[in-house]
Short mmCIF file of C-alpha atoms and ligand atoms in Angstrom, two decimals:
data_model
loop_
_atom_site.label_atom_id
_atom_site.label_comp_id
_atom_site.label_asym_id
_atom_site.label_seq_id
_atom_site.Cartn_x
_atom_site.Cartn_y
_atom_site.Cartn_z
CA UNK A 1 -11.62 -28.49 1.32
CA UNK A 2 -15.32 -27.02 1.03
CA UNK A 3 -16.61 -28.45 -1.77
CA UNK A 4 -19.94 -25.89 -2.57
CA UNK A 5 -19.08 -22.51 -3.81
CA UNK A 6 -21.53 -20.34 -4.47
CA UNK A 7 -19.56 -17.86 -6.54
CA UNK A 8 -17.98 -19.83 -9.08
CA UNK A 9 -19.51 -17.96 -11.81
CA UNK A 10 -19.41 -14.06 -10.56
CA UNK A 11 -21.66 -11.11 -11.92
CA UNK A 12 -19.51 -10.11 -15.25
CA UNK A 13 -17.33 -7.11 -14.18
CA UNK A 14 -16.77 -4.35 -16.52
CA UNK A 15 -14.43 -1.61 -17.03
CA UNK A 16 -16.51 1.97 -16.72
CA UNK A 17 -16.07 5.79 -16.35
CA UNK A 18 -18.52 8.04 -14.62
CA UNK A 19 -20.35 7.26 -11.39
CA UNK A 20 -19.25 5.04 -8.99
CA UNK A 21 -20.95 1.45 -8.12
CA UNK A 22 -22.36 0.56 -5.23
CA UNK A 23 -19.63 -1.67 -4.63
CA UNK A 24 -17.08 0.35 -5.04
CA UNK A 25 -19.01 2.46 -2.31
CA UNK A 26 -19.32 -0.66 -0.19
CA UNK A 27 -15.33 -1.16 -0.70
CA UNK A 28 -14.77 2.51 0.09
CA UNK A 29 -16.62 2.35 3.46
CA UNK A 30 -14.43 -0.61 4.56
CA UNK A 31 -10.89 0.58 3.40
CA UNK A 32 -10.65 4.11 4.27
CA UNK A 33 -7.32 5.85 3.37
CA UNK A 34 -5.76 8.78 4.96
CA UNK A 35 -6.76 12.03 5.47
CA UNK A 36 -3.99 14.10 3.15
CA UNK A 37 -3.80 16.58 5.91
CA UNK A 38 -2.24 13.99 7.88
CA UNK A 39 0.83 13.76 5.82
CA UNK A 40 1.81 16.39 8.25
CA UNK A 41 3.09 13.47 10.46
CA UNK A 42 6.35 12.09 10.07
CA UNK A 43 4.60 9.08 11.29
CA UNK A 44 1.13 8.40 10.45
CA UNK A 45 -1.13 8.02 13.38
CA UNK A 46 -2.17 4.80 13.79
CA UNK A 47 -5.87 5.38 13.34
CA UNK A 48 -5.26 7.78 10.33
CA UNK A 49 -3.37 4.97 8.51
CA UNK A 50 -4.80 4.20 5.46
CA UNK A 51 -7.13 0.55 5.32
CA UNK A 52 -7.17 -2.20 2.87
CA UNK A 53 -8.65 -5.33 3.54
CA UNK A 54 -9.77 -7.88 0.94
CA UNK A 55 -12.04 -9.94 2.94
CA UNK A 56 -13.44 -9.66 6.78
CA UNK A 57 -10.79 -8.66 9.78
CA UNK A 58 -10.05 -11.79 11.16
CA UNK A 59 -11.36 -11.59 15.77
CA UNK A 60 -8.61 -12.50 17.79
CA UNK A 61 -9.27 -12.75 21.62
CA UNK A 62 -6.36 -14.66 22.70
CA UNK A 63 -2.98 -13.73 21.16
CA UNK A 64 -1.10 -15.90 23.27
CA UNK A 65 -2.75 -19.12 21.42
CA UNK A 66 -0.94 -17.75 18.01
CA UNK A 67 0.79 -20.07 15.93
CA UNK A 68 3.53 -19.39 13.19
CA UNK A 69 3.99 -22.58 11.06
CA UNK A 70 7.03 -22.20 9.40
CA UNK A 71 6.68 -25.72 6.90
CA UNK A 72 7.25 -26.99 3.14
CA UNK A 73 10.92 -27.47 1.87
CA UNK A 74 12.46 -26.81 5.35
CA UNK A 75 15.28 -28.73 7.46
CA UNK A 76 13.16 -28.16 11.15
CA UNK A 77 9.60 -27.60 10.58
CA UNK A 78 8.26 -25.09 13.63
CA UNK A 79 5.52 -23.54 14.95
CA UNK A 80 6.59 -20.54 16.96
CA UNK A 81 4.18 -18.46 19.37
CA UNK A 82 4.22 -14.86 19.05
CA UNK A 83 5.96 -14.35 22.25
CA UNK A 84 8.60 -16.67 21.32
CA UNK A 85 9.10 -14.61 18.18
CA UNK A 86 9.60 -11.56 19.86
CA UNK A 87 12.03 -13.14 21.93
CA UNK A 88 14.59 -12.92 18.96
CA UNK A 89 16.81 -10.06 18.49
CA UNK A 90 13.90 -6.78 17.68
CA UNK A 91 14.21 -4.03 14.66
CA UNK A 92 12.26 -0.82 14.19
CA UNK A 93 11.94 0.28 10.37
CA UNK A 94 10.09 3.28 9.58
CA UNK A 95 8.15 2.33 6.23
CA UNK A 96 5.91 3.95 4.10
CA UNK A 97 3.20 1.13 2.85
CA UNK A 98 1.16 2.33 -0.51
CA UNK A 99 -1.62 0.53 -2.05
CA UNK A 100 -0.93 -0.60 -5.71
CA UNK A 101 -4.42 0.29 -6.44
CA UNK A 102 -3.68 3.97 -5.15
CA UNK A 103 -4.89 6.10 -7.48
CA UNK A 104 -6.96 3.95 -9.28
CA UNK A 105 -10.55 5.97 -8.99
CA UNK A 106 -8.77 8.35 -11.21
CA UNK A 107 -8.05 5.87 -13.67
CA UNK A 108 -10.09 5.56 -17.16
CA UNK A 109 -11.27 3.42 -17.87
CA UNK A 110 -11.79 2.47 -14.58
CA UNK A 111 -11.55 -0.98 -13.48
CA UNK A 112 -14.58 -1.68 -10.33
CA UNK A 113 -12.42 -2.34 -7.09
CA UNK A 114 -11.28 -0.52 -4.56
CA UNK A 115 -11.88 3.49 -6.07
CA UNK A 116 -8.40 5.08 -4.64
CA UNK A 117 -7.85 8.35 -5.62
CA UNK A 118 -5.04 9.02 -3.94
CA UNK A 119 -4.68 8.68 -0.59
CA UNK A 120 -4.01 5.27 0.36
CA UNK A 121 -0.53 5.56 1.60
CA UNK A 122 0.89 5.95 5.90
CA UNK A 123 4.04 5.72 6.94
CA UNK A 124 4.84 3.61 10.30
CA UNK A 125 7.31 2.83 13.11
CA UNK A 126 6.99 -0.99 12.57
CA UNK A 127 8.97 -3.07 15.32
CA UNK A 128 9.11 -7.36 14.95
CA UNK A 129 11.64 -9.80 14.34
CA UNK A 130 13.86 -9.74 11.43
CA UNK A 131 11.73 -12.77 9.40
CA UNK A 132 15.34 -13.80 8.61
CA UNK A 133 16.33 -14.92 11.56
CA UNK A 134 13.74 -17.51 12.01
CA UNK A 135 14.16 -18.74 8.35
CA UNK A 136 17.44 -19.77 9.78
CA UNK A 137 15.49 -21.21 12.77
CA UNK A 138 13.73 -23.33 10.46
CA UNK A 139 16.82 -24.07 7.58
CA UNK A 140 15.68 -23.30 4.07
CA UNK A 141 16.58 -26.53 1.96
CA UNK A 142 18.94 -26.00 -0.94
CA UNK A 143 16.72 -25.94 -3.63
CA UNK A 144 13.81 -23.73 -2.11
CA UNK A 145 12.80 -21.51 -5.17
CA UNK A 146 10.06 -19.42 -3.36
CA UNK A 147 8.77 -18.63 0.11
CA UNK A 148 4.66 -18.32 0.89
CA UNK A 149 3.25 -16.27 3.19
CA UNK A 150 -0.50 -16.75 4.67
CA UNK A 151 -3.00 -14.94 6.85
CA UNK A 152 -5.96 -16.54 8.25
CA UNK A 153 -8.51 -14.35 6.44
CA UNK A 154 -10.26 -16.08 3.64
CA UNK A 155 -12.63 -15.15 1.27
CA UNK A 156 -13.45 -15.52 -2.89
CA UNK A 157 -12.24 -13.17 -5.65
CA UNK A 158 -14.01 -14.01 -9.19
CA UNK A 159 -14.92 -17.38 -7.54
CA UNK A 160 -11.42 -18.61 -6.51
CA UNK A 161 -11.71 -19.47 -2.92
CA UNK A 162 -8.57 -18.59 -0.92
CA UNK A 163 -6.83 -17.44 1.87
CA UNK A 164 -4.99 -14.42 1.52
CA UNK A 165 -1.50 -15.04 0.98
CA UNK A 166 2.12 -13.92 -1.00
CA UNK A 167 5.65 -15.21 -1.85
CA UNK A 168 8.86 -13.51 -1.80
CA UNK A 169 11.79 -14.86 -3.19
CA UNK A 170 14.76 -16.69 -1.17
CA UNK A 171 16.88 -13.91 -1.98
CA UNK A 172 14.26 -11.11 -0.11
CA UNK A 173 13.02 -12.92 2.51
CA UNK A 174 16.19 -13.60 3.77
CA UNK A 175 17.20 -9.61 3.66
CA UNK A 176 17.50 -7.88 6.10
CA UNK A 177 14.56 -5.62 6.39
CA UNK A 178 11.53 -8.06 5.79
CA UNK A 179 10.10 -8.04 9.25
CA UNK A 180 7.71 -10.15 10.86
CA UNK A 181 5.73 -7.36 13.15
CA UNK A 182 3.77 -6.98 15.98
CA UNK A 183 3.95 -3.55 16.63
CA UNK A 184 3.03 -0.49 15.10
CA UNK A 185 4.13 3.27 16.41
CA UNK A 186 5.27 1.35 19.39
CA UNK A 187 1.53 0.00 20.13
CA UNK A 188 0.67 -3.76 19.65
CA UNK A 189 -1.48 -3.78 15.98
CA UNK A 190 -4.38 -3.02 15.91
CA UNK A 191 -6.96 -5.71 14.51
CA UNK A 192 -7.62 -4.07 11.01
CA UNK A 193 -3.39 -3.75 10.27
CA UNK A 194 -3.05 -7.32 11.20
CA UNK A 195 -3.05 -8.53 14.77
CA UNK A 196 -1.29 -9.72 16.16
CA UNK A 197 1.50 -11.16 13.57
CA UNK A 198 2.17 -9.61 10.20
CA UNK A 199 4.96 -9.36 7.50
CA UNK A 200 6.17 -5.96 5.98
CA UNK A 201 8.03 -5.91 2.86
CA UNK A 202 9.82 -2.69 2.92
CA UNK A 203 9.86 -0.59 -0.31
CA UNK A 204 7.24 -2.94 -2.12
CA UNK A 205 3.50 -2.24 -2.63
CA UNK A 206 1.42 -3.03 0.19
CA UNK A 207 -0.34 -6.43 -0.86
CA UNK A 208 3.43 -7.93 -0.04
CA UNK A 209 2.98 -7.37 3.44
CA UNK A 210 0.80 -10.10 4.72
CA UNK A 211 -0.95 -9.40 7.87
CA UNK A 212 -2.58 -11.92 10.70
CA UNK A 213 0.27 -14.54 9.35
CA UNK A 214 -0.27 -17.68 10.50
CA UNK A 215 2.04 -19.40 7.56
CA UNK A 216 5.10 -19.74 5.91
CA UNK A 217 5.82 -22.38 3.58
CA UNK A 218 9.36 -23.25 1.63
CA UNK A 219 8.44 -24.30 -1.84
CA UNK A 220 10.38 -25.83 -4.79
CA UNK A 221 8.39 -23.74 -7.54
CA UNK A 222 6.97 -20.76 -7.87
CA UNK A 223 3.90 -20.35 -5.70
CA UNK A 224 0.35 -20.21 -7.41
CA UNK A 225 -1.67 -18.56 -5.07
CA UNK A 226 -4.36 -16.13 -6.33
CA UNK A 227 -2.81 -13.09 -4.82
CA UNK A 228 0.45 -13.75 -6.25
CA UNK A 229 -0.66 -14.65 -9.85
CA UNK A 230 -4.49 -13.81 -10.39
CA UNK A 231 -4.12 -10.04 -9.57
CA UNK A 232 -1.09 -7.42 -8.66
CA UNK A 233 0.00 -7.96 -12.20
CA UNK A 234 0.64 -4.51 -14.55
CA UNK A 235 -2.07 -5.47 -17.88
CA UNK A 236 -2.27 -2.98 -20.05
CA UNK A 237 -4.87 -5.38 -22.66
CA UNK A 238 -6.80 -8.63 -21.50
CA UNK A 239 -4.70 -10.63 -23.17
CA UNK A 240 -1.39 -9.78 -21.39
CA UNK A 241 0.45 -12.02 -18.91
CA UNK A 242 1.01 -9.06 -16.92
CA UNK A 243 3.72 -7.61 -15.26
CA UNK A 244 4.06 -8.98 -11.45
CA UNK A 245 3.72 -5.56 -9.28
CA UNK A 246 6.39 -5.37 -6.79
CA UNK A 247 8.00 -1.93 -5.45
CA UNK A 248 6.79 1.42 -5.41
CA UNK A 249 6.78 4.18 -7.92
CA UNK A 250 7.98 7.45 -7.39
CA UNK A 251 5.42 9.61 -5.60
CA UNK A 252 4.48 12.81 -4.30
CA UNK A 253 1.64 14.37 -2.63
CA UNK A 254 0.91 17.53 -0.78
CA UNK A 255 -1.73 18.48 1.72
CA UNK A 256 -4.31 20.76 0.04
CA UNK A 257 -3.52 24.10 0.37
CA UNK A 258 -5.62 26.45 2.39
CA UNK A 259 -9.34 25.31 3.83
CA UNK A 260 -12.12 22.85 1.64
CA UNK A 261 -15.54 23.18 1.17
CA UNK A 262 -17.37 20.34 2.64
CA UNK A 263 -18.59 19.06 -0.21
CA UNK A 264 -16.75 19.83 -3.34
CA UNK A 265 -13.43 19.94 -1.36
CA UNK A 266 -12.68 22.80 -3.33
CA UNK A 267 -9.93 25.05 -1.78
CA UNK A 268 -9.66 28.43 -0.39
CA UNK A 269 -6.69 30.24 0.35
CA UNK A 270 -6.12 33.95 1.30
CA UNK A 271 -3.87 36.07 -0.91
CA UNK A 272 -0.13 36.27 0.14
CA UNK A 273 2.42 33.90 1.63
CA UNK A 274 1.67 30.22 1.36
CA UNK A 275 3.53 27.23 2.93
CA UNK A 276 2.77 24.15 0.79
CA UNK A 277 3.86 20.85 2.18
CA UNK A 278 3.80 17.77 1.00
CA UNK A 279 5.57 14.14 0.98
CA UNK A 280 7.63 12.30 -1.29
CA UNK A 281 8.51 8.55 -1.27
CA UNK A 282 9.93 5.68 -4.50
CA UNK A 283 10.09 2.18 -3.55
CA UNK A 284 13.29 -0.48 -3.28
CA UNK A 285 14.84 1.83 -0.32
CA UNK A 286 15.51 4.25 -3.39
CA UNK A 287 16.24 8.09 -1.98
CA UNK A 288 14.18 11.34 -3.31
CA UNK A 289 15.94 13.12 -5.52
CA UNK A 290 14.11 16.21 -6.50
CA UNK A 291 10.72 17.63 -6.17
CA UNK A 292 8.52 20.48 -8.04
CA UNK A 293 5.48 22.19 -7.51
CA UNK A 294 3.95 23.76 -10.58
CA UNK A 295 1.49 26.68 -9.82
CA UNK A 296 -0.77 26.87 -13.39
CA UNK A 297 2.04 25.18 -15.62
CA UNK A 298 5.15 26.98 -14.08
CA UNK A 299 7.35 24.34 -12.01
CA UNK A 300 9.82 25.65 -9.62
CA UNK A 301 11.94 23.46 -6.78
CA UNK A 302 10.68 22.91 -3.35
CA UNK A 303 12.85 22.46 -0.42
CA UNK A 304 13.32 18.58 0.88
CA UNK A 305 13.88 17.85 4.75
CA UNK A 306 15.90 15.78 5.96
CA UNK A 307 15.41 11.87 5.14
CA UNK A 308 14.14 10.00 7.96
CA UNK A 309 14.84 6.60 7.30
CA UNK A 310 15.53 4.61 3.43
CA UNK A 311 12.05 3.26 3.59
CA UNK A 312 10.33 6.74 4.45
CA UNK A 313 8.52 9.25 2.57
CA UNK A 314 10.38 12.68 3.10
CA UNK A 315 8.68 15.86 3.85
CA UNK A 316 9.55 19.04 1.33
CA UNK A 317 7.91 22.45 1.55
CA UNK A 318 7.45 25.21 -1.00
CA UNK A 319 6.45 28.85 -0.61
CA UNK A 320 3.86 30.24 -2.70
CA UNK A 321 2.83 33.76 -2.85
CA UNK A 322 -0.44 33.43 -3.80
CA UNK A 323 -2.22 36.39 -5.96
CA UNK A 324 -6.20 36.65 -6.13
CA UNK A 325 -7.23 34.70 -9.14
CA UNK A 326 -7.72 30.40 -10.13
CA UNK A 327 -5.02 27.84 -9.71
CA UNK A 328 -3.82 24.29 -10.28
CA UNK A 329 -1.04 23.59 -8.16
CA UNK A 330 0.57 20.20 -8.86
CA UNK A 331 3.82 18.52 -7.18
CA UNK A 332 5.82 15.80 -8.89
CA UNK A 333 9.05 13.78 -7.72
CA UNK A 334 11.65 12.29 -8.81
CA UNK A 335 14.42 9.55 -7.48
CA UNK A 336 17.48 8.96 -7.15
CA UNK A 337 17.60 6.63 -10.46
CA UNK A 338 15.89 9.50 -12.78
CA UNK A 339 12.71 7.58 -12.34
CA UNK A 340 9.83 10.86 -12.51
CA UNK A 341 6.05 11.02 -12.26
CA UNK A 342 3.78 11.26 -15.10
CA UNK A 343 1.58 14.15 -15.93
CA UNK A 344 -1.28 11.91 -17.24
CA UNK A 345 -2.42 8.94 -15.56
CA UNK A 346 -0.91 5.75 -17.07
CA UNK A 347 -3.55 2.97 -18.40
CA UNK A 348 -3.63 0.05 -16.23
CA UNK A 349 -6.34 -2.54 -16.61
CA UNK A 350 -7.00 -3.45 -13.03
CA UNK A 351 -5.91 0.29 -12.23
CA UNK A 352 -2.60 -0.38 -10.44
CA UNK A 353 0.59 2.06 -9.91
CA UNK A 354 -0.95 5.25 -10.75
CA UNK A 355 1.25 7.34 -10.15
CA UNK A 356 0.38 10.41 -11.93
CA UNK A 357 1.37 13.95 -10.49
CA UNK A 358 -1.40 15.43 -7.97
CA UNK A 359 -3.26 18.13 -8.79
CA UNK A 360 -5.48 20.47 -6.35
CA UNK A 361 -7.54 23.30 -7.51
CA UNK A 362 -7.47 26.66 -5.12
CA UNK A 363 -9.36 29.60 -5.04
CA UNK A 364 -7.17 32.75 -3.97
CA UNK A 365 -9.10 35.80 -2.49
N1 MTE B 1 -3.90 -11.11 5.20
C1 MTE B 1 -4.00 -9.99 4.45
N2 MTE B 1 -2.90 -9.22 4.29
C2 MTE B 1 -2.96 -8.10 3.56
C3 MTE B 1 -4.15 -7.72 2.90
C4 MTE B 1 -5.30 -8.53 3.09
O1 MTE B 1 -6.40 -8.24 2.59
N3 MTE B 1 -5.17 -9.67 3.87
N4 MTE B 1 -4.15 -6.60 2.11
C5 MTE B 1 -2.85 -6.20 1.57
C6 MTE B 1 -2.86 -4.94 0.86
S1 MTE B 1 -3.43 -4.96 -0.74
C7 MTE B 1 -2.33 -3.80 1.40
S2 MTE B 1 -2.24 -2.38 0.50
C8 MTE B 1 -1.84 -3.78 2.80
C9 MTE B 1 -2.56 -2.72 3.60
O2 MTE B 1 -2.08 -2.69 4.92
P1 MTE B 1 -2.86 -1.80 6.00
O3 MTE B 1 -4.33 -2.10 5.88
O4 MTE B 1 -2.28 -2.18 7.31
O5 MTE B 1 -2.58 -0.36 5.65
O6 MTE B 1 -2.03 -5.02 3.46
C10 MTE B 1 -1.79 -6.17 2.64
N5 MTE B 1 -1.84 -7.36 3.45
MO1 MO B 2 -3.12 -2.86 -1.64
#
């Protein structure tokens, strides 16, 4: 292990409203997020997929020299190349991934980070291996109470030096839908989603799925890993033990109505009939229920289409006749277990699971 660290005692960090840091520019640059106009898709274009990346994107030349370790509390200890992973029996999922820091920009106070407001959410064909099937490769022992998952990128976070890395219980990993991927939209990943081997942890917050995986470990305690323990936790005061993060809130977004101004992004739409469309998604493989769109306070049903797959966002539409004059028009949705979205943005310390309804000002003419 490296012995010198250099950032052992980091800059203090603050909460904050108003303008935004230069490192929360810096962060911004890195991890773009989609364009809402792409919701459109049913499937997010690869290069319009939204970004997050904690440290640097690992360089890869040479695929083929990939190793999976699959170690710890295990019967047969293996370390499987990528092509003999995709040897195994192959699933497609189509999965919405969300950030749990989505929304957080919009959050006061705001907690520096990544500044989401609220597009960093894609939805993806994702084909790999069920990661079931080579758990049973490898033979979880008995008392295995928690499964880690690594990448190869490495970096610090408030001076803890780690690689970045999750667990998922026995229980999930061994479900049927955790995959172990190497394809995206039916194209081998691209370097920034994880290339060339990377988990996906359908209907959970992003951060579960680990991407350029070179590790799995069976462990007889909970794993400590800074991902897992230091962050993704719901705080609401410092002095919290926090509320692990796992699947995703209710959601809804639409694409802004009508055409921006460059800089503002202020809307403008012409008087008369108005197609709004939008997405709606919940976590845990739970279906969309219902969803709104208020036009200045006055919520009415939009139509849903057809689902497209349990881990999916859904596409609805609503028609608006629009009348000359200023408007807020908001959506909201709500799932299949009553679970709604807030009108006011919920406090979360490190600005996690905002899920507060979307609201876009338009201009009618
Ligand atoms: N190895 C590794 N895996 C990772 C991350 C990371 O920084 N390193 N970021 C996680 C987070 S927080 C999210 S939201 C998703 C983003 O996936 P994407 O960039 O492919 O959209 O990847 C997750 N997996
Ligand atoms: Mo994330």
């Amino acid at each position: 292990m490296p012995t010198h660290n250099p950032f052992t005692n980091p800059a203090p960090r603050g909460h904050l409203d108003g303008d935004f840091l230069r490192e929360e520019v810096v962060l911004a640059n890195r991890n773009h997020g989609a364009l809402l106009e792409a919701l459109r898709h049913d499937v997010t274009p690869a290069g319009l997929h939204y970004l997050l990346n904690h440290f640097d994107v690992p360089y890869v030349p040479d695929a083929a020299a990939w190793r999976l370790a699959v170690g710890g509390n295990v019967i047969t200890p293996l370390s499987l190349s990528v092509a003999q992973i995709k040897a195994l029996p192959q699933r497609t999922l189509r999965v919405t991934l969300e950030c749990a820091g989505n929304g957080r920009g919009q959050v006061t106070p705001r907690w520096p980070s990544m500044p989401w407001m609220a597009e960093a959410v894609g939805t993806s064909d994702w084909t790999g291996t069920p990661l079931k099937s080579v758990l049973e490769m490898a033979g979880m022992q008995p008392d295995t109470a928690d499964i880690a998952f690594t990448g190869i990128d490495r970096g610090f976070d408030k001076g803890d030096e780690h690689a970045y890395g999750r667990s998922l219980t026995p229980g999930l990993a061994l479900s049927d839908d955790v995959l172990l991927v190497t394809a995206m939209n039916g194209q081998p990943l691209l370097p920034q989603h994880g290339f060339p081997l990377r988990l996906i942890v359908p209907g959970w917050y992003g951060m579960a799925s680990v991407k350029w995986l070179d590790r799995i470990e069976a462990l007889t305690r909970p794993y400590q890993g800074y991902q897992q323990v230091k962050t993704y936790m719901f705080k609401a005061r410092p002095e919290d033990r926090g509320v692990p993060i796992t699947t995703i809130r209710v959601k809804s977004l639409m694409v802004p109505p009508g055409m921006p101004d460059w800089y503002t992004r202020q809307r403008l739409v012409e008087a008369g009939p108005v197609m709004v469309f939008g997405r709606a998604w919940s976590g845990n493989g739970v279906p969309i229920a219902k969803v709104e769109v208020s036009v200045n306070g006055v919520w009415s049903a939009a139509r849903l289409d057809a689902p497209s797959g349990r881990y999916a966002w859904r596409g609805w539409t609503f028609d608006w006749v629009a009348t000359k004059g200023e408007f807020v028009v908001a959506c909201r949705a709500m799932d299949a277990e009553g679970a709604t979205q807030p009108l006011d943005v919920p406090f979360d310390r490190g600005g996690f699971g905002n899920n507060a309804v979307q609201r876009v000002q338009v201009t009618v003419r």
